[in-house]
């Protein structure tokens, strides 16, 4: 019975890349952070888990440029630390992110930073999704 407990799949935030062991985090709200390649300012997005999808709720940035949202039902706000907070509310079945040390790609969840740029070789394509994995999935930062 104990063996069944460890093999029974559990919901997880799964980070996968070709040639690497999948990493599993708790299936809960997280932030995706990086440094914008042209503006050289930090940018981050807040994602919530909705079933097996990822809901992008807010994005934060300091400067406008190519790819920056321009339309929202809620007017953008300026935070105390100078970020523009933009309400988005778009659902994705998965995220595909190119990891780079140049832009310091990382996931922040439960006050723990997962430094993707240290976990993967530069320019590795990483897939982030919600799925079911056994408790033996490689865990980072104390998770499942």
Short mmCIF file of C-alpha atoms in Angstrom, two decimals, residues 36 39-44 59-65 68 78-85:
data_model
loop_
_atom_site.label_atom_id
_atom_site.label_comp_id
_atom_site.label_asym_id
_atom_site.label_seq_id
_atom_site.Cartn_x
_atom_site.Cartn_y
_atom_site.Cartn_z
CA UNK A 36 13.98 42.37 -21.01
CA UNK A 39 15.19 47.55 -22.31
CA UNK A 40 17.39 45.74 -19.73
CA UNK A 41 14.66 46.14 -17.13
CA UNK A 42 13.05 43.39 -15.07
CA UNK A 43 9.72 42.02 -16.31
CA UNK A 44 7.55 39.49 -14.55
CA UNK A 59 2.27 41.43 -15.76
CA UNK A 60 4.75 43.96 -14.38
CA UNK A 61 7.27 45.99 -16.37
CA UNK A 62 9.01 49.37 -16.22
CA UNK A 63 9.18 50.46 -19.84
CA UNK A 64 6.96 50.09 -22.91
CA UNK A 65 8.32 48.42 -26.04
CA UNK A 68 4.13 45.04 -24.22
CA UNK A 78 2.09 52.18 -11.15
CA UNK A 79 3.46 50.25 -8.15
CA UNK A 80 5.49 51.86 -5.36
CA UNK A 81 8.69 50.43 -6.88
CA UNK A 82 8.03 51.93 -10.33
CA UNK A 83 6.55 48.95 -12.19
CA UNK A 84 3.52 49.25 -14.45
CA UNK A 85 1.03 46.62 -13.23
#
